[in-house]
XYZ file of C-alpha atoms in Angstrom:
580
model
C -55.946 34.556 -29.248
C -52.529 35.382 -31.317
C -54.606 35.464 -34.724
C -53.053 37.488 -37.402
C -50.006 35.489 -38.717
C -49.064 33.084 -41.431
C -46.117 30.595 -39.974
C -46.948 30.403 -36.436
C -43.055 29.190 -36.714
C -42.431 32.573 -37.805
C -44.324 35.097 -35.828
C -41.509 36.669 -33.835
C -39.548 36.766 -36.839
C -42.175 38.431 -39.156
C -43.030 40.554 -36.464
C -39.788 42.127 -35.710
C -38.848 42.607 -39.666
C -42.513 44.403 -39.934
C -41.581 46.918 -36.770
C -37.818 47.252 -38.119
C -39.348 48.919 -41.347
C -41.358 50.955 -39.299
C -38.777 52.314 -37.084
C -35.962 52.488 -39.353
C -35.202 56.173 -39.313
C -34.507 55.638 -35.519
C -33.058 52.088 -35.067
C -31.466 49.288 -37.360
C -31.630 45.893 -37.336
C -28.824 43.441 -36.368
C -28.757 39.747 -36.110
C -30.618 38.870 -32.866
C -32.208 41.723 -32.385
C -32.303 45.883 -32.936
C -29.894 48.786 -32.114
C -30.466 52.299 -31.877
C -29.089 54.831 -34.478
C -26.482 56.960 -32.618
C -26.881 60.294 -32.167
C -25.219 62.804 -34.309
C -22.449 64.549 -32.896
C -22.824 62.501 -29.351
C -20.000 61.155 -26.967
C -19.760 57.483 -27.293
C -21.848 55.823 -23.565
C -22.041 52.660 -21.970
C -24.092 50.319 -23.980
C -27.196 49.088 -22.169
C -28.767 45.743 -23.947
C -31.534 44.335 -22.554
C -33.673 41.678 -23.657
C -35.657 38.200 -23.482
C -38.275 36.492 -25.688
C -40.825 37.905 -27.947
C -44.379 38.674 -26.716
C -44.000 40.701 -24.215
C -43.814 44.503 -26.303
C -43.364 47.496 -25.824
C -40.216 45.058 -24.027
C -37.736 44.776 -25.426
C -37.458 46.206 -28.893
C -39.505 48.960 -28.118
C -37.658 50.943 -24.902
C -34.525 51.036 -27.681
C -33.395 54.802 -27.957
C -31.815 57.710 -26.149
C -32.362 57.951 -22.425
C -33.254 54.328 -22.267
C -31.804 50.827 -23.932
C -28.782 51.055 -26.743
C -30.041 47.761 -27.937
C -32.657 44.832 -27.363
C -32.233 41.385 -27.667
C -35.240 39.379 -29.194
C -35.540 35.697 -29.126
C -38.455 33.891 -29.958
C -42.434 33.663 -28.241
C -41.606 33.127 -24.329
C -37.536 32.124 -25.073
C -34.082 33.165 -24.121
C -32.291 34.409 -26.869
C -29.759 32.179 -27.722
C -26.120 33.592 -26.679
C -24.901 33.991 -30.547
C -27.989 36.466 -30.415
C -26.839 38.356 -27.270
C -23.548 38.523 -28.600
C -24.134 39.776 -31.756
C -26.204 42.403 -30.507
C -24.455 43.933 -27.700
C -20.876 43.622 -30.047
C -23.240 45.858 -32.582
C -24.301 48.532 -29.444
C -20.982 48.521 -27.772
C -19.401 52.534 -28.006
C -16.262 51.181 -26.853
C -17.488 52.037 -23.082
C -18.434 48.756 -21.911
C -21.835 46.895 -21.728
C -24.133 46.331 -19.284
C -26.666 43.217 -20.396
C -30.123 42.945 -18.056
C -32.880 40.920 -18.225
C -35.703 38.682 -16.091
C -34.273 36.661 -13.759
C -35.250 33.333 -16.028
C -33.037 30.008 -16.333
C -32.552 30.580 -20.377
C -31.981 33.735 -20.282
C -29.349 33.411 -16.966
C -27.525 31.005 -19.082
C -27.198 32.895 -22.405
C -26.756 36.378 -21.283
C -24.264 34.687 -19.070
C -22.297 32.963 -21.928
C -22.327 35.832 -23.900
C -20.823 38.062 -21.446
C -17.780 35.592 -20.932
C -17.043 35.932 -24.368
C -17.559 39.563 -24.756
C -15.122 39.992 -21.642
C -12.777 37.559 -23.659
C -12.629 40.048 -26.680
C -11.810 42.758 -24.667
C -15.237 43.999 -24.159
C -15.922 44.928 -20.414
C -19.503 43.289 -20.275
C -21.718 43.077 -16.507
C -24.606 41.674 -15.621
C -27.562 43.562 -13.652
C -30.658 40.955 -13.432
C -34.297 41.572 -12.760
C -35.866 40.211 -9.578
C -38.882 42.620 -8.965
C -42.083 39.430 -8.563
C -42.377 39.202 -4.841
C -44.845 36.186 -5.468
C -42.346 34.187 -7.204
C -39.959 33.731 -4.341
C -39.456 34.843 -0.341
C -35.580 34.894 -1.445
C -35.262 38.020 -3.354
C -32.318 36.351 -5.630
C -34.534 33.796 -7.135
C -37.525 36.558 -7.502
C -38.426 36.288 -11.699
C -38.369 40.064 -13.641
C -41.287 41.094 -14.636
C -42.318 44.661 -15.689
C -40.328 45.700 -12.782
C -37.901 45.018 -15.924
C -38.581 48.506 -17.000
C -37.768 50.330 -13.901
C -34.243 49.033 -14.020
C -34.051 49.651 -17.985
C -34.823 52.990 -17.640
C -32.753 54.191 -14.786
C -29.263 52.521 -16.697
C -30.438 53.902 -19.714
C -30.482 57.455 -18.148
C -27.503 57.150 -16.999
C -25.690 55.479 -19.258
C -27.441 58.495 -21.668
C -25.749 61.168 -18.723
C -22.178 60.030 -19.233
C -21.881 57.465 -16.517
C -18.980 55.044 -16.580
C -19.688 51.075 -16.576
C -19.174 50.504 -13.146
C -21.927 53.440 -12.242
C -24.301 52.263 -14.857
C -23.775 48.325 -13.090
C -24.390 49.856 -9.558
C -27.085 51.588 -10.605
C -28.999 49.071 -12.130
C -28.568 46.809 -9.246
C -29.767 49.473 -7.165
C -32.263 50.076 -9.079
C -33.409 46.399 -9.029
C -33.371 45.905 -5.268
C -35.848 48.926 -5.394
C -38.117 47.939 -7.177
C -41.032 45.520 -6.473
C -44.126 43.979 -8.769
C -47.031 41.682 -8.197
C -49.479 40.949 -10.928
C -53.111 38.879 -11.337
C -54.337 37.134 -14.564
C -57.772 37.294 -15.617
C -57.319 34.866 -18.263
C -54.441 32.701 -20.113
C -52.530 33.922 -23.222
C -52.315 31.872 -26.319
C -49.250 31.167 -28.436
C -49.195 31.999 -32.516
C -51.399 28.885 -33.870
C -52.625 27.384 -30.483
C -56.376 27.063 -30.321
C -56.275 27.324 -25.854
C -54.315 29.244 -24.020
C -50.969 28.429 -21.936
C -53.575 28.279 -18.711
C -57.121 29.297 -18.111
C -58.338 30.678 -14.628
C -61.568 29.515 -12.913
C -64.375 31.214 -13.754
C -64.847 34.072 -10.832
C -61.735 34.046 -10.390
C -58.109 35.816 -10.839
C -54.518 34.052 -10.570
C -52.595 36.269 -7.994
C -49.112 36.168 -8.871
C -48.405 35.309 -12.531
C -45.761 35.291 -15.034
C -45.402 37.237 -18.160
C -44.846 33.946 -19.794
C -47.607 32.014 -19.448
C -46.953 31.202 -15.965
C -50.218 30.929 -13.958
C -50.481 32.892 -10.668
C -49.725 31.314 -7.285
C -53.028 31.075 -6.226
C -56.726 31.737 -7.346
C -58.665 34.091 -5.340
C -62.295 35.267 -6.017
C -62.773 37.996 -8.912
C -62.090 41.634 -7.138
C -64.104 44.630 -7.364
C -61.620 47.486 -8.511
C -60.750 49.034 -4.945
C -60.478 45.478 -3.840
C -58.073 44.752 -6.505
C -56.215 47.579 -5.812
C -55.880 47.197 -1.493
C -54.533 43.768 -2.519
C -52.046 45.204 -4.685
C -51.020 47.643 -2.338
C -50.979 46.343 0.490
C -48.928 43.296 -1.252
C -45.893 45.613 -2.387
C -46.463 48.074 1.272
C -45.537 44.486 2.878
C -42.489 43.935 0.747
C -40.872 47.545 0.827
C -37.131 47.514 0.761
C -35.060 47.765 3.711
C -34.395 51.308 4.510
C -36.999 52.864 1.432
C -38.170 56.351 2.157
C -41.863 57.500 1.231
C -41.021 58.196 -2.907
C -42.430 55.083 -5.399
C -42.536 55.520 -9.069
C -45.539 53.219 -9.935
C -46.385 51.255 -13.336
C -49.377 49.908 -13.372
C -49.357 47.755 -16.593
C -51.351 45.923 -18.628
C -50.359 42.302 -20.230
C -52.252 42.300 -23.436
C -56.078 42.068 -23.084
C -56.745 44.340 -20.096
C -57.938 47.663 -21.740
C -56.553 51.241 -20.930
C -59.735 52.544 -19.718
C -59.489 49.074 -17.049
C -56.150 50.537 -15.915
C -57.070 53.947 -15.756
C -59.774 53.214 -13.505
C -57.874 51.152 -11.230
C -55.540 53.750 -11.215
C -57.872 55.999 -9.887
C -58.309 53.824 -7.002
C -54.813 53.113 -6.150
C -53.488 56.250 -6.135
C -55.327 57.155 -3.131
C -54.053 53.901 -0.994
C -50.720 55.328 -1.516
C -51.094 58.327 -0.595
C -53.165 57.448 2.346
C -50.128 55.378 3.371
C -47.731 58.632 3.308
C -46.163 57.635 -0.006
C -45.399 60.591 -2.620
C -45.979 59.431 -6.677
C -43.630 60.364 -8.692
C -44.284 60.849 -12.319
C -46.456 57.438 -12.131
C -46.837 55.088 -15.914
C -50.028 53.845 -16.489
C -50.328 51.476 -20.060
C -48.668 48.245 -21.487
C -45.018 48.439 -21.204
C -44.239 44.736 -20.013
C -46.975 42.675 -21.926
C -47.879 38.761 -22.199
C -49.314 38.720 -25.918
C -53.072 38.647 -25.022
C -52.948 37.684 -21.597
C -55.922 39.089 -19.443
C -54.415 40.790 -16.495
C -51.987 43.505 -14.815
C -49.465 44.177 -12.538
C -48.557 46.926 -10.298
C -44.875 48.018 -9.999
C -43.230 50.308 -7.080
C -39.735 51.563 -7.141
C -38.536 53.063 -3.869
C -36.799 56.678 -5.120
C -33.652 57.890 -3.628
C -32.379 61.328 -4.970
C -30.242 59.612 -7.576
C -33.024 57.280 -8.859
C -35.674 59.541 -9.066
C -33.470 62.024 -11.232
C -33.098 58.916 -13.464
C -36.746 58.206 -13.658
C -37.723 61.459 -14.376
C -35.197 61.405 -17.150
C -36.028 62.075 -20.460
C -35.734 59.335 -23.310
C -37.403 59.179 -26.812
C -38.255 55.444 -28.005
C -40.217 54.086 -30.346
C -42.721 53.097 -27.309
C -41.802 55.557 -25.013
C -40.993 58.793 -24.825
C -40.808 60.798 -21.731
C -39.846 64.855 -22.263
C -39.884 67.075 -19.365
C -39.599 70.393 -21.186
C -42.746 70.972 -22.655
C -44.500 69.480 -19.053
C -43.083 71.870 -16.990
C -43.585 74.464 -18.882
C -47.525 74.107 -18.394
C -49.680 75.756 -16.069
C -50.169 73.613 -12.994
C -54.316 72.609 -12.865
C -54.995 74.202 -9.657
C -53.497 77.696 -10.821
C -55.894 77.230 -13.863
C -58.590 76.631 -11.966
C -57.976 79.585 -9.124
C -57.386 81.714 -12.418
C -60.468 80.822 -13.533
C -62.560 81.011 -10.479
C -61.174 84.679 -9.868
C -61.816 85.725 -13.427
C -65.423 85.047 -12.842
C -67.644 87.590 -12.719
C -71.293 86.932 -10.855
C -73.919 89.472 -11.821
C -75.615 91.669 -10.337
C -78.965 89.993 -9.086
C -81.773 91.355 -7.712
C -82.980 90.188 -4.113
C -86.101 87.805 -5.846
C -83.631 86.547 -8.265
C -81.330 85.126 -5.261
C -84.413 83.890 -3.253
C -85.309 82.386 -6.881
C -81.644 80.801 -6.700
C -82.175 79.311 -3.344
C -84.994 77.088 -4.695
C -82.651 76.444 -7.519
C -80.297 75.070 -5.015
C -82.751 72.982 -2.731
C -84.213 71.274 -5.840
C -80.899 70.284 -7.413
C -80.113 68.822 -3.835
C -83.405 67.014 -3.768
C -82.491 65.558 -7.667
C -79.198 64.301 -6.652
C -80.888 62.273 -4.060
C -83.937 61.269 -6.330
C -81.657 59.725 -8.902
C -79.562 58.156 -7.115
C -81.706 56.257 -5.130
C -83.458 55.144 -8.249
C -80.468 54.885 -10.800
C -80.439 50.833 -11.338
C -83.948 51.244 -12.021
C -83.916 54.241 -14.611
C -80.550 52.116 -16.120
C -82.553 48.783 -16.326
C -85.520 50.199 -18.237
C -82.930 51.574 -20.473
C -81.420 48.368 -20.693
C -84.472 46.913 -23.013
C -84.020 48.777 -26.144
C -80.860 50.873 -24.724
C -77.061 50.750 -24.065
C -78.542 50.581 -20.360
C -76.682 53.789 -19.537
C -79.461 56.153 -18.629
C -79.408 55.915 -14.860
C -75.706 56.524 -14.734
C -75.614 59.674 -17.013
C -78.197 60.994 -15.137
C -76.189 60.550 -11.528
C -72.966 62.094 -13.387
C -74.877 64.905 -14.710
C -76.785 65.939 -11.618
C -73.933 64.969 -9.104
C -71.478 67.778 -11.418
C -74.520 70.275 -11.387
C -74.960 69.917 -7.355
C -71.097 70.212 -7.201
C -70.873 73.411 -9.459
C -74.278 74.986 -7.977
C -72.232 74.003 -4.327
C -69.320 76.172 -5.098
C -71.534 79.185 -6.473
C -71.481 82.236 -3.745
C -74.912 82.860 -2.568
C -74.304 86.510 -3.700
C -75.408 84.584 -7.119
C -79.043 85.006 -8.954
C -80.867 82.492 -10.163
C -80.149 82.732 -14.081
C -76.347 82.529 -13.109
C -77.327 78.995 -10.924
C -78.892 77.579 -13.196
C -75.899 78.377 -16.214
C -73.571 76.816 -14.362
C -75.946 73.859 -13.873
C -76.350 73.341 -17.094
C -72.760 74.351 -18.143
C -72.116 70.991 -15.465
C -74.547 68.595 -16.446
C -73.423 68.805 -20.176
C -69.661 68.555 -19.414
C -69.680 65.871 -16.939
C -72.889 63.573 -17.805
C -71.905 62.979 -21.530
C -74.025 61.643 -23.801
C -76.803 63.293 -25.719
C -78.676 63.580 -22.785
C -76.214 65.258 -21.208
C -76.259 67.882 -23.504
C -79.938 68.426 -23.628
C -80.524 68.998 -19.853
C -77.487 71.466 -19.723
C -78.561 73.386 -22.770
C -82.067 73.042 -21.296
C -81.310 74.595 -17.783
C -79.188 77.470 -19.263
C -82.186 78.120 -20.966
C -84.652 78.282 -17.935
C -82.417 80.427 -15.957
C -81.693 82.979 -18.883
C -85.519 83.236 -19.710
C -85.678 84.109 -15.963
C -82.960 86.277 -15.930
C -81.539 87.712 -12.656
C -82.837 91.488 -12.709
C -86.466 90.600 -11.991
C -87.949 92.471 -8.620
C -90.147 89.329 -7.977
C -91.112 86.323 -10.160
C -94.758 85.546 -11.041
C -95.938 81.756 -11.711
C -96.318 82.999 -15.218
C -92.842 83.776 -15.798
C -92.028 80.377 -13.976
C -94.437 78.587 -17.213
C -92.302 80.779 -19.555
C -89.062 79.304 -18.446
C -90.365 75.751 -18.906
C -91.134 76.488 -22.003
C -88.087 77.542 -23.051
C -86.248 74.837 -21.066
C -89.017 72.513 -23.322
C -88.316 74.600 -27.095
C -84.272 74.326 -25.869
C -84.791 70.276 -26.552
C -87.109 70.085 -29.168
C -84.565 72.358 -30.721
C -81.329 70.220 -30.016
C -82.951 66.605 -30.069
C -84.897 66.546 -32.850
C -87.357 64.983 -31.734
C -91.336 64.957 -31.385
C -94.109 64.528 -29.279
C -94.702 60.765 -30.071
C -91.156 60.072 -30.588
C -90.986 58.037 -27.125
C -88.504 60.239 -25.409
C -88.437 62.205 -22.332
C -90.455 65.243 -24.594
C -93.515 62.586 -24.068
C -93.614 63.556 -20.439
C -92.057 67.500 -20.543
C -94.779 68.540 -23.401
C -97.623 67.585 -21.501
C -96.495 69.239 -18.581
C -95.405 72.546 -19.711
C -99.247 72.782 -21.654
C -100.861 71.637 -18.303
C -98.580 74.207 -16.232
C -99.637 76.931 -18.234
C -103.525 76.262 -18.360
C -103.363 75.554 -14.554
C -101.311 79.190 -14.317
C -103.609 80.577 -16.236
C -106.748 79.557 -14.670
C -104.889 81.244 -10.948
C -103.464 78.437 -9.463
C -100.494 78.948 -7.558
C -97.336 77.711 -8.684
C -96.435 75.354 -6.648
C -100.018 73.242 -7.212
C -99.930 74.220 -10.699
C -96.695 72.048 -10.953
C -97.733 69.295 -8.718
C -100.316 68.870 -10.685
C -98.463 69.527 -14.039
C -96.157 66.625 -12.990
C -98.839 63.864 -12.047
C -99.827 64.482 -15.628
C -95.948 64.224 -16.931
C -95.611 60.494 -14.923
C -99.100 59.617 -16.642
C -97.619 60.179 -19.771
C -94.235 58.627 -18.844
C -96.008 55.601 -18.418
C -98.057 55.489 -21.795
C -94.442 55.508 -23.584
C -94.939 51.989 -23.246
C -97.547 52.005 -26.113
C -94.803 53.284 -28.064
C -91.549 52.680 -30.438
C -88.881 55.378 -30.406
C -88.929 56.819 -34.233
C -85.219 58.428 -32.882
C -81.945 57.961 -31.012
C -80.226 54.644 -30.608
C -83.077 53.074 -29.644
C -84.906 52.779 -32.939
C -82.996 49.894 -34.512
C -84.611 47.902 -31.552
C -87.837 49.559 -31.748
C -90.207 46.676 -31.460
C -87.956 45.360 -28.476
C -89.187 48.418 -26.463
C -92.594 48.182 -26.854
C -94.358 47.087 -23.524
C -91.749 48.808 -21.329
C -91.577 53.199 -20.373
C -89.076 55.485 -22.284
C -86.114 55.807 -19.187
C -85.927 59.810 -20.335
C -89.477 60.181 -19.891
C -89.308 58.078 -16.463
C -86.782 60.433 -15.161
C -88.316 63.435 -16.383
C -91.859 62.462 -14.846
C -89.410 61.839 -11.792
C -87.513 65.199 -11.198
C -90.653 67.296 -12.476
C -92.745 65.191 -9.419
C -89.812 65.886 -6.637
C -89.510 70.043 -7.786
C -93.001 70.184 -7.126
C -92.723 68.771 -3.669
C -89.568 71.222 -3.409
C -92.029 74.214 -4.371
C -94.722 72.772 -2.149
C -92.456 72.859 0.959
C -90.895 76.309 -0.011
C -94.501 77.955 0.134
C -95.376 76.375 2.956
C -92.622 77.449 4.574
C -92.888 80.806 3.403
C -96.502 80.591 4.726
C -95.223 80.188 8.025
C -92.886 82.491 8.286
C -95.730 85.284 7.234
C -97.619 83.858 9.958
């Protein structure tokens, strides 16, 4: 819901005047609308005015500035502008190079830009139209197709040229070029409410999305069952991959924007799974946009945009332009170190140490049992993340998978000319980077310090300096966490079993029973953390919620400690045999 305000009446109004102070060392407000400051010492360009209703920002006010619009238009919530507006504006932008006026293909808007221009062209003014058509589910005709945030494609390639010194009739071909492109389909999640309405413009079925909408109000075409993400993003895909342009090559600059409601972090992970459709369907990204650009006030939803590149368009797209919404600068970007050279810089400035022959046979265990973890936890993460749940953020079992999954993949890429301290750093060094959390950082710090209390000059490893490890892994913990036997944490279940590992040790059991045995004893105590209520972490506050149901850390602990014994128990065996 639209809720701060005071005159609903007024919202687009109040609005603009409150962004026009905040911009004012960059653009100036005119009657209608806003016009960018010109540039010091700069040739006078074409003028590029765009425009439509309000509600819809960063469009239109905010793509005003160099490389990109000379001056927006800015009617009211979901209206044309009336054609006194347009005029006034684009007579205000216009460097005595002509005008070029664009906006969604919309019946208002048609009309008013339309009126305008005849009476801009009376004056003397050479005024054209380019209109946006880029919503293949609005219309099989491509003519009647509405603009939606295909709007900014075609914005920003005029604006770069007009910014380039283009003449009016290059700036008009090139926006219509640009246009026939460029295409977008979008899904609602849910309807978008107007300043002082109590329900929204439309609603959507529960378990459901509208495929197809409009950025004002319009509901989609049809509802179609809610979509996982990579389902969400094959139907996008494949939706635009039907409607290529005649004659496009294998170049798209892609938006994928968000109408209001539909959080960044949403976008970014549906980006992550439509990049690789593309790609898998031979198309090169350029330079892709991933944010709100072409919004619906709080409308739940987004829409995916592809622009077929030629040479000349793609030189425009990677333009640069500085708005108060968007700025795009290519010097400071390409000046950067690409990622892979980082990383290939990095991997070769790595130095492994020298390690003795028992410290790589000790790493080869390492290696097995992180393998054997992975596995472990993810067969069991809904379970570890629903005992969480109870007096949790329900997060355990997932932090656990993304901590052990980056410690596999870093202990993976470790030569086998590696000891076991250096293993087990990198581990750690993993776990802590990729699993997040405070957990996270407690098993990396922990494993660093198991591997560096083995070191890797050792000519053979007894059980005892296996115990001494575990206790440092344990004192590495107590030290970071804070926390207490009794505390109902994973220390409930690691305490326990480093004292029973050492007695066992010490008595002249082998290893490998010594922590079998040690870990029956850690699950035991896993399961007593029922009895208690966390005194730390962000548990506490619900501290009589958790009683009656098993710390998750401990759970996992009592978990991993159980499947490296069974690791150490096939090892010797093995071992056995091969003596034999």
């Amino acid at each position: 819901m639209t809720t701060i305000h005071d005159d609903p009446d007024e919202f687009a109004e109040d609005q603009l005047a409150g962004w026009l102070v905040l911009y004012a060392d960059r653009v100036r407000g005119v009657h209608g609308g806003v016009v960018a400051l010109p540039t010091e010492g700069a040739d006078p360009q074409v003028a590029v005015v765009v425009g439509g209703g309000s509600g819809h920002y960063p469009a239109f006010c905010g793509v005003v500035g160099p490389g990109f619009a000379t001056g927006a238009v800015v009617g009211n919530i979901f209206t044309s502008p009336s054609t006194a507006q347009v005029y006034a504006v684009a007579k205000a932008a216009d460097q005595g190079k002509g005008v070029v006026l664009s906006f969604g293909n919309y019946a208002g808007d048609t009309m008013n830009f339309g009126l305008a221009a005849e009476r801009l062209n009376a004056e003397g003014i050479d005024t054209r139209i380019v209109i946006v058509t880029d919503d293949i589910a609005s219309a099989d005709e491509e003519s009647k197709r509405r603009g939606i945030a295909g709007d900014f494609s075609v914005f920003k390639a005029m604006g770069a040229a007009a910014a380039s010194g283009a003449t009016l009739d290059e700036v008009e071909r090139i926006g219509n070029a640009s246009n026939a492109a460029t295409r977008t389909i979008g899904v609602a999640f849910a309807g978008c409410t107007m300043p002082g309405a109590t329900e929204p413009l439309f609603t959507v079925p529960d378990g459901h999305l509208g495929l197809g909408l409009g950025i004002h109000g319009e509901p989609g075409i049809e509802d179609v069952p809610l979509l996982r993400a990579t389902e969400l993003a094959s139907l996008l895909v494949s939706r635009l991959l039907d409607d290529r342009p005649a004659g496009a090559g294998t170049r798209v600059a892609p938006i994928l924007n968000g109408l209001g409601d539909t959080k960044y972090e949403e976008l970014f992970l549906l980006w992550g799974r439509v990049l690789p459709l593309l790609r898998d369907a031979g198309i090169e990204v350029v330079e892709p946009e991933v944010g709100e650009l072409v919004t619906s006030l709080d409308m739940g939803g987004c829409s995916l945009t592809l622009q077929w590149l030629d040479d000349e368009l793609e030189a425009l797209w990677r333009a640069d332009a500085y708005t108060p919404a968007y700025r795009k600068v290519a010097a400071p970007v390409s000046a950067l170190v690409p990622a892979e050279a980082v990383a290939d810089a990095e991997e070769a400035a790595t130095v492994v140490p020298e390690a003795t022959d028992a410290s790589r046979q000790a790493a080869q265990t390492v290696r097995s049992a992180v393998e054997a973890i992975d596995a472990l936890l993810r067969e069991h993460e809904e379970e570890l993340g629903r005992i969480d749940a109870v007096a949790g953020d329900g997060d355990h079992g997932r932090g656990m998978v993304k901590g052990i999954g980056a410690a596999r993949k870093a202990v993976d890429r470790v030569g086998q000319e590696a000891g076991v301290a250096f293993v087990l750093g990198r581990a750690g060094d993993a776990w802590a980077e990729f699993a997040g959390g405070t957990s996270g950082v407690l098993w990396g710090a922990a494993l660093e310090a198991f591997g560096r209390s083995l070191g890797d000059d050792r000519d053979a490893y007894e059980a005892s300096d296996v115990v001494a490890a575990a206790q440092a892994f344990a004192d590495s913990i107590v030290h970071l966490g804070g926390a207490s036997r009794g505390d109902k944490t994973l220390l409930d279940a690691l305490l326990p079993f480093v004292a029973a590992l050492d007695s066992s040790v010490t008595a002249g059991q082998s290893l490998a029973s010594a922590w079998q045995g040690a870990a029956e004893v850690a699950r035991d105590e896993a399961v007593k953390t029922a009895d208690l209520t966390p005194k730390v972490g962000r548990a506490r506050p619900l501290a009589e919620k958790s009683l009656g149901t098993p710390d998750a850390g401990a759970t996992s602990m009592g978990m991993i400690l159980t499947r490296v014994g069974e690791v150490l128990a096939t090892r010797a065996a093995d071992k056995e045999g091969t003596h034999a």
